[in-house]
Amino acid sequence: MAERRRTGRILPSLLLALALPMWVLAQGTQGTQGGPNANLDEHVNRLTSELRCLVCQNQTVADSQAELALQLKKEVRKQLAQGSTDEEVRAFMVQRYGDFVLYKPRLNSSTWLLWGGPLLLLGLAALLVGLYWRERRAAWDGAPDSVLPTEEVHS
């Protein structure tokens, strides 16, 4: 009976003694795992934060968990690991998916409306408001200040 009690106390201590070094090793490898890859991870995140998720459309590839975004992230990682520059990766993505994949598309012949559209709409709105007020002013200028009803006299 006394021997059972000793085994009951020793077994958890033995398991803890074996598990503790394994846990420490696991924690240590998590920190060093990124070593040279930490720079690559940071580079991938920075570059994918400039790319639009084509599924979500209002999230970056870095933030999205959509399957296509994860594939694009892997592609960016692969190209950067092979030595491609940021500009080469962007050019590859634009060639494959069009200017829409860039969160800040460049100003060129196919995106001028995207960049100039808000200004055109603002100018059109200002023109319409100006025309409206000109018409109103002309109507007010031609109207008498007060109009009194005319009474007809019946005899």
Coordinates of N, CA and C in Angstrom, one line a residue:
M1 N 0.8 -1.2 0.0 CA 0.0 0.0 0.0 C 0.9 1.3 0.0
A2 N 1.9 1.3 0.8 CA 2.8 2.4 0.9 C 3.5 2.6 -0.4
E3 N 3.8 1.4 -1.1 CA 4.5 1.5 -2.4 C 3.6 2.1 -3.4
R4 N 2.3 1.9 -3.4 CA 1.4 2.5 -4.3 C 1.4 4.0 -4.2
R5 N 1.4 4.5 -2.9 CA 1.4 5.9 -2.7 C 2.6 6.6 -3.2
R6 N 3.8 5.9 -3.1 CA 5.0 6.5 -3.6 C 4.9 6.6 -5.2
T7 N 4.4 5.5 -5.8 CA 4.3 5.5 -7.3 C 3.3 6.6 -7.7
G8 N 2.3 6.8 -6.9 CA 1.3 7.8 -7.2 C 1.8 9.2 -7.2
R9 N 2.8 9.4 -6.3 CA 3.5 10.7 -6.2 C 4.6 10.9 -7.2
I10 N 5.3 9.8 -7.5 CA 6.5 9.9 -8.4 C 6.1 10.0 -9.8
L11 N 5.0 9.3 -10.2 CA 4.6 9.3 -11.7 C 4.3 10.7 -12.2
P12 N 3.5 11.5 -11.5 CA 3.2 12.9 -12.0 C 4.5 13.7 -12.0
S13 N 5.4 13.5 -11.0 CA 6.6 14.3 -11.0 C 7.5 13.9 -12.1
L14 N 7.5 12.6 -12.4 CA 8.4 12.1 -13.5 C 7.9 12.6 -14.9
L15 N 6.6 12.6 -15.0 CA 6.0 13.1 -16.3 C 6.3 14.6 -16.4
L16 N 6.1 15.3 -15.4 CA 6.4 16.8 -15.4 C 7.9 17.0 -15.7
A17 N 8.8 16.2 -15.1 CA 10.2 16.3 -15.4 C 10.6 16.0 -16.8
L18 N 9.8 15.1 -17.5 CA 10.1 14.8 -18.9 C 9.4 15.9 -19.8
A19 N 8.3 16.3 -19.4 CA 7.6 17.3 -20.3 C 8.1 18.7 -20.3
L20 N 8.7 19.1 -19.1 CA 9.2 20.5 -19.0 C 10.3 20.8 -20.0
P21 N 11.3 19.9 -20.1 CA 12.4 20.2 -21.1 C 11.8 20.3 -22.6
M22 N 10.9 19.4 -22.8 CA 10.3 19.4 -24.2 C 9.5 20.7 -24.4
W23 N 8.8 21.2 -23.4 CA 8.1 22.4 -23.6 C 9.1 23.6 -23.7
V24 N 10.2 23.6 -23.0 CA 11.2 24.7 -23.1 C 11.8 24.7 -24.5
L25 N 12.1 23.5 -25.0 CA 12.6 23.4 -26.3 C 11.7 23.9 -27.4
A26 N 10.4 23.5 -27.2 CA 9.4 24.0 -28.2 C 9.3 25.5 -28.2
Q27 N 9.3 26.1 -27.0 CA 9.2 27.6 -26.9 C 10.5 28.2 -27.5
G28 N 11.6 27.6 -27.3 CA 12.8 28.1 -27.9 C 12.9 28.1 -29.4
T29 N 12.4 27.0 -30.0 CA 12.4 26.9 -31.4 C 11.4 27.8 -32.1
Q30 N 10.4 28.2 -31.4 CA 9.4 29.1 -32.0 C 10.0 30.5 -32.2
G31 N 10.9 30.9 -31.2 CA 11.5 32.2 -31.3 C 12.6 32.2 -32.4
T32 N 13.4 31.2 -32.5 CA 14.5 31.1 -33.5 C 14.0 30.6 -34.9
Q33 N 12.8 30.2 -35.0 CA 12.3 29.6 -36.2 C 12.3 30.7 -37.3
G34 N 12.0 31.9 -36.9 CA 11.9 33.0 -37.9 C 13.3 33.5 -38.4
G35 N 14.4 33.4 -37.6 CA 15.7 33.9 -37.9 C 15.8 34.6 -39.2
P36 N 16.4 33.9 -40.2 CA 16.5 34.5 -41.5 C 15.1 34.7 -42.2
N37 N 14.1 33.9 -41.8 CA 12.8 34.0 -42.4 C 12.0 35.1 -41.9
A38 N 12.4 35.7 -40.7 CA 11.7 36.8 -40.1 C 11.7 38.0 -41.1
N39 N 12.8 38.2 -41.7 CA 12.9 39.4 -42.6 C 12.0 39.1 -43.8
L40 N 12.1 37.8 -44.3 CA 11.2 37.5 -45.4 C 9.7 37.6 -45.1
D41 N 9.4 37.1 -43.9 CA 8.0 37.3 -43.4 C 7.5 38.7 -43.4
E42 N 8.4 39.6 -42.8 CA 8.1 41.0 -42.8 C 8.0 41.6 -44.2
H43 N 8.9 41.2 -45.1 CA 8.8 41.7 -46.4 C 7.6 41.3 -47.2
V44 N 7.2 40.0 -47.0 CA 5.9 39.5 -47.6 C 4.7 40.2 -47.0
N45 N 4.7 40.5 -45.7 CA 3.5 41.2 -45.1 C 3.5 42.6 -45.7
R46 N 4.6 43.3 -45.8 CA 4.6 44.6 -46.3 C 4.2 44.7 -47.7
L47 N 4.6 43.8 -48.5 CA 4.2 43.8 -49.9 C 2.8 43.4 -50.1
T48 N 2.3 42.4 -49.4 CA 0.9 41.9 -49.6 C 0.0 42.9 -49.0
S49 N 0.4 43.8 -48.1 CA -0.5 44.9 -47.6 C -0.7 45.9 -48.7
E50 N 0.0 45.9 -49.8 CA -0.2 46.8 -50.9 C -1.1 46.2 -52.0
L51 N -1.4 44.9 -51.8 CA -2.2 44.2 -52.8 C -3.6 44.0 -52.3
R52 N -4.6 44.1 -53.2 CA -6.0 44.0 -52.8 C -6.4 42.5 -53.0
C53 N -7.2 42.0 -52.0 CA -7.7 40.7 -52.1 C -8.8 40.7 -53.2
L54 N -8.7 39.9 -54.1 CA -9.7 39.9 -55.3 C -11.0 39.3 -54.9
V55 N -11.0 38.5 -53.8 CA -12.3 38.0 -53.3 C -13.0 38.9 -52.4
C56 N -12.3 39.5 -51.4 CA -12.9 40.4 -50.4 C -13.0 41.8 -51.0
Q57 N -12.1 42.2 -51.8 CA -12.0 43.5 -52.5 C -11.8 44.7 -51.6
N58 N -12.2 44.7 -50.3 CA -11.9 45.8 -49.5 C -10.9 45.4 -48.3
Q59 N -10.2 44.4 -48.6 CA -9.2 43.9 -47.6 C -7.9 43.7 -48.4
T60 N -6.8 43.9 -47.7 CA -5.5 43.6 -48.3 C -5.3 42.1 -48.4
V61 N -4.4 41.6 -49.2 CA -4.0 40.2 -49.2 C -3.4 39.8 -47.9
A62 N -2.7 40.7 -47.3 CA -2.1 40.4 -45.9 C -3.2 40.1 -44.9
D63 N -4.3 40.8 -44.9 CA -5.3 40.7 -43.9 C -6.3 39.6 -44.2
S64 N -6.5 39.3 -45.5 CA -7.6 38.4 -45.9 C -7.2 36.9 -45.6
Q65 N -8.2 36.1 -45.3 CA -8.0 34.7 -45.1 C -8.7 33.9 -46.2
A66 N -9.1 34.6 -47.3 CA -9.7 33.9 -48.4 C -8.6 33.0 -49.1
E67 N -9.1 31.9 -49.7 CA -8.2 30.9 -50.3 C -7.3 31.6 -51.3
L68 N -7.9 32.4 -52.2 CA -7.1 33.1 -53.2 C -6.0 34.0 -52.6
A69 N -6.4 34.7 -51.5 CA -5.4 35.6 -50.9 C -4.2 34.8 -50.3
L70 N -4.5 33.6 -49.7 CA -3.5 32.8 -49.2 C -2.6 32.3 -50.3
Q71 N -3.1 31.9 -51.5 CA -2.3 31.5 -52.6 C -1.5 32.7 -53.1
L72 N -2.0 33.9 -53.1 CA -1.3 35.0 -53.6 C -0.1 35.3 -52.6
K73 N -0.4 35.1 -51.3 CA 0.7 35.3 -50.3 C 1.8 34.3 -50.5
K74 N 1.5 33.1 -50.8 CA 2.5 32.1 -51.1 C 3.3 32.4 -52.3
E75 N 2.6 32.9 -53.4 CA 3.3 33.3 -54.6 C 4.2 34.4 -54.4
V76 N 3.8 35.4 -53.6 CA 4.7 36.6 -53.3 C 5.9 36.1 -52.5
R77 N 5.7 35.2 -51.5 CA 6.8 34.6 -50.7 C 7.8 33.9 -51.7
K78 N 7.2 33.1 -52.6 CA 8.1 32.3 -53.5 C 8.9 33.2 -54.3
Q79 N 8.3 34.2 -54.9 CA 9.0 35.1 -55.8 C 10.1 35.9 -55.0
L80 N 9.7 36.4 -53.8 CA 10.7 37.1 -53.0 C 11.9 36.2 -52.6
A81 N 11.6 35.0 -52.3 CA 12.6 34.0 -51.9 C 13.6 33.7 -53.1
Q82 N 13.0 33.8 -54.3 CA 13.8 33.6 -55.5 C 14.6 34.8 -55.9
G83 N 14.4 35.9 -55.2 CA 15.2 37.1 -55.5 C 14.5 38.2 -56.3
S84 N 13.2 38.1 -56.5 CA 12.5 39.1 -57.3 C 12.4 40.4 -56.4
T85 N 12.4 41.5 -57.1 CA 12.2 42.8 -56.4 C 10.8 43.0 -56.2
D86 N 10.5 44.0 -55.3 CA 9.1 44.4 -55.1 C 8.4 44.8 -56.4
E87 N 9.1 45.6 -57.2 CA 8.5 46.0 -58.4 C 8.2 44.9 -59.4
E88 N 9.1 43.9 -59.4 CA 8.8 42.7 -60.3 C 7.6 41.9 -59.8
V89 N 7.5 41.8 -58.5 CA 6.3 41.1 -57.9 C 5.0 41.8 -58.3
R90 N 5.0 43.2 -58.1 CA 3.9 44.0 -58.4 C 3.5 43.9 -59.9
A91 N 4.5 43.9 -60.7 CA 4.3 43.8 -62.2 C 3.7 42.5 -62.5
F92 N 4.2 41.4 -61.9 CA 3.6 40.1 -62.1 C 2.2 40.0 -61.7
M93 N 1.8 40.6 -60.6 CA 0.4 40.6 -60.1 C -0.5 41.4 -61.0
V94 N 0.0 42.6 -61.5 CA -0.7 43.4 -62.4 C -0.9 42.7 -63.7
Q95 N 0.1 42.1 -64.2 CA 0.0 41.3 -65.5 C -1.0 40.2 -65.4
R96 N -1.1 39.6 -64.2 CA -2.0 38.4 -64.1 C -3.4 38.9 -63.7
Y97 N -3.6 39.9 -62.9 CA -4.9 40.3 -62.3 C -5.3 41.7 -62.7
G98 N -4.5 42.5 -63.4 CA -4.9 43.8 -63.7 C -4.6 44.8 -62.6
D99 N -4.8 46.1 -62.9 CA -4.4 47.2 -62.0 C -5.3 47.1 -60.7
F100 N -6.4 46.4 -60.8 CA -7.3 46.4 -59.6 C -6.6 45.7 -58.4
V101 N -5.7 44.8 -58.7 CA -5.0 44.1 -57.6 C -4.2 45.0 -56.7
L102 N -3.8 46.2 -57.2 CA -3.0 47.2 -56.4 C -4.0 48.0 -55.6
Y103 N -3.7 48.2 -54.3 CA -4.5 49.0 -53.5 C -4.4 50.5 -53.9
K104 N -3.2 50.9 -54.4 CA -3.0 52.2 -54.9 C -2.5 52.1 -56.3
P105 N -3.4 51.9 -57.3 CA -3.0 51.7 -58.7 C -2.3 53.0 -59.2
R106 N -1.4 52.7 -60.1 CA -0.6 53.8 -60.8 C -1.5 54.6 -61.7
L107 N -1.2 55.9 -61.9 CA -1.9 56.7 -62.8 C -1.4 56.4 -64.2
N108 N -2.3 55.8 -65.0 CA -2.0 55.6 -66.4 C -3.3 55.7 -67.2
S109 N -3.2 55.3 -68.5 CA -4.4 55.5 -69.4 C -5.6 54.7 -69.0
S110 N -5.4 53.6 -68.3 CA -6.5 52.7 -67.9 C -7.1 53.1 -66.5
T111 N -6.3 53.9 -65.8 CA -6.8 54.2 -64.4 C -7.0 55.7 -64.2
W112 N -7.0 56.5 -65.3 CA -7.2 58.0 -65.1 C -8.6 58.3 -64.6
L113 N -9.6 57.5 -65.0 CA -10.9 57.7 -64.6 C -11.1 57.4 -63.1
L114 N -10.4 56.4 -62.6 CA -10.4 56.0 -61.2 C -9.8 57.2 -60.4
W115 N -8.7 57.8 -60.8 CA -8.1 58.9 -60.0 C -8.9 60.2 -60.3
G116 N -9.3 60.4 -61.5 CA -10.0 61.7 -61.8 C -11.5 61.7 -61.6
G117 N -12.1 60.5 -61.5 CA -13.5 60.4 -61.4 C -14.1 61.2 -60.3
P118 N -13.6 61.2 -59.0 CA -14.2 62.0 -58.0 C -14.1 63.5 -58.3
L119 N -13.0 63.9 -58.9 CA -12.9 65.3 -59.2 C -13.9 65.7 -60.3
L120 N -14.1 64.8 -61.3 CA -15.1 65.1 -62.3 C -16.5 65.2 -61.7
L121 N -16.8 64.3 -60.8 CA -18.1 64.3 -60.2 C -18.3 65.5 -59.3
L122 N -17.3 66.0 -58.6 CA -17.4 67.2 -57.8 C -17.6 68.4 -58.7
G123 N -16.8 68.4 -59.8 CA -17.0 69.6 -60.8 C -18.4 69.6 -61.4
L124 N -18.9 68.4 -61.7 CA -20.3 68.3 -62.3 C -21.3 68.7 -61.3
A125 N -21.1 68.3 -60.0 CA -22.1 68.7 -59.0 C -22.0 70.3 -58.8
A126 N -20.8 70.9 -58.8 CA -20.7 72.3 -58.6 C -21.4 73.0 -59.8
L127 N -21.2 72.5 -61.0 CA -21.8 73.1 -62.2 C -23.4 73.1 -62.1
L128 N -23.9 71.9 -61.7 CA -25.4 71.8 -61.6 C -25.9 72.7 -60.5
V129 N -25.2 72.8 -59.4 CA -25.7 73.7 -58.3 C -25.6 75.2 -58.8
G130 N -24.6 75.5 -59.5 CA -24.5 76.9 -60.1 C -25.6 77.2 -61.0
L131 N -25.9 76.2 -61.9 CA -27.0 76.4 -62.9 C -28.4 76.5 -62.1
Y132 N -28.5 75.7 -61.1 CA -29.8 75.8 -60.3 C -30.0 77.2 -59.7
W133 N -28.9 77.7 -59.1 CA -29.0 79.0 -58.4 C -29.2 80.1 -59.4
R134 N -28.6 80.0 -60.6 CA -28.8 81.0 -61.6 C -30.2 81.1 -62.1
E135 N -30.8 79.9 -62.2 CA -32.2 79.8 -62.6 C -33.1 80.4 -61.5
R136 N -32.8 80.1 -60.3 CA -33.6 80.6 -59.2 C -33.5 82.1 -59.1
R137 N -32.3 82.6 -59.3 CA -32.1 84.1 -59.2 C -32.9 84.8 -60.3
A138 N -32.8 84.2 -61.5 CA -33.5 84.8 -62.6 C -35.0 84.8 -62.3
A139 N -35.6 83.7 -61.7 CA -37.0 83.7 -61.4 C -37.3 84.7 -60.3
W140 N -36.4 84.9 -59.4 CA -36.7 85.8 -58.3 C -36.6 87.3 -58.8
D141 N -35.7 87.5 -59.7 CA -35.5 88.9 -60.2 C -36.7 89.3 -61.0
G142 N -37.4 88.4 -61.7 CA -38.5 88.8 -62.6 C -39.8 88.8 -61.9
A143 N -39.9 88.3 -60.7 CA -41.1 88.3 -59.9 C -41.3 89.6 -59.1
P144 N -42.5 90.1 -59.0 CA -42.7 91.3 -58.2 C -42.5 91.0 -56.7
D145 N -42.2 92.0 -55.9 CA -42.0 91.8 -54.5 C -43.2 91.2 -53.8
S146 N -44.4 91.8 -54.1 CA -45.6 91.2 -53.5 C -46.7 91.3 -54.5
V147 N -47.6 90.4 -54.5 CA -48.7 90.3 -55.4 C -49.9 90.4 -54.6
L148 N -50.7 91.4 -54.8 CA -52.0 91.6 -54.1 C -53.1 91.1 -55.0
P149 N -54.0 90.3 -54.5 CA -55.1 89.8 -55.3 C -56.0 91.0 -55.7
T150 N -56.4 91.0 -56.9 CA -57.3 92.0 -57.4 C -58.7 91.7 -57.1
E151 N -59.5 92.6 -56.6 CA -60.9 92.4 -56.3 C -61.7 93.0 -57.4
E152 N -62.6 92.2 -57.8 CA -63.5 92.6 -58.8 C -64.8 93.2 -58.1
V153 N -65.1 94.3 -58.6 CA -66.3 95.0 -58.0 C -67.5 94.6 -58.7
H154 N -68.5 94.0 -58.0 CA -69.8 93.6 -58.6 C -70.8 94.7 -58.3
S155 N -71.5 95.1 -59.3 CA -72.6 96.0 -59.0 C -73.9 95.4 -59.0

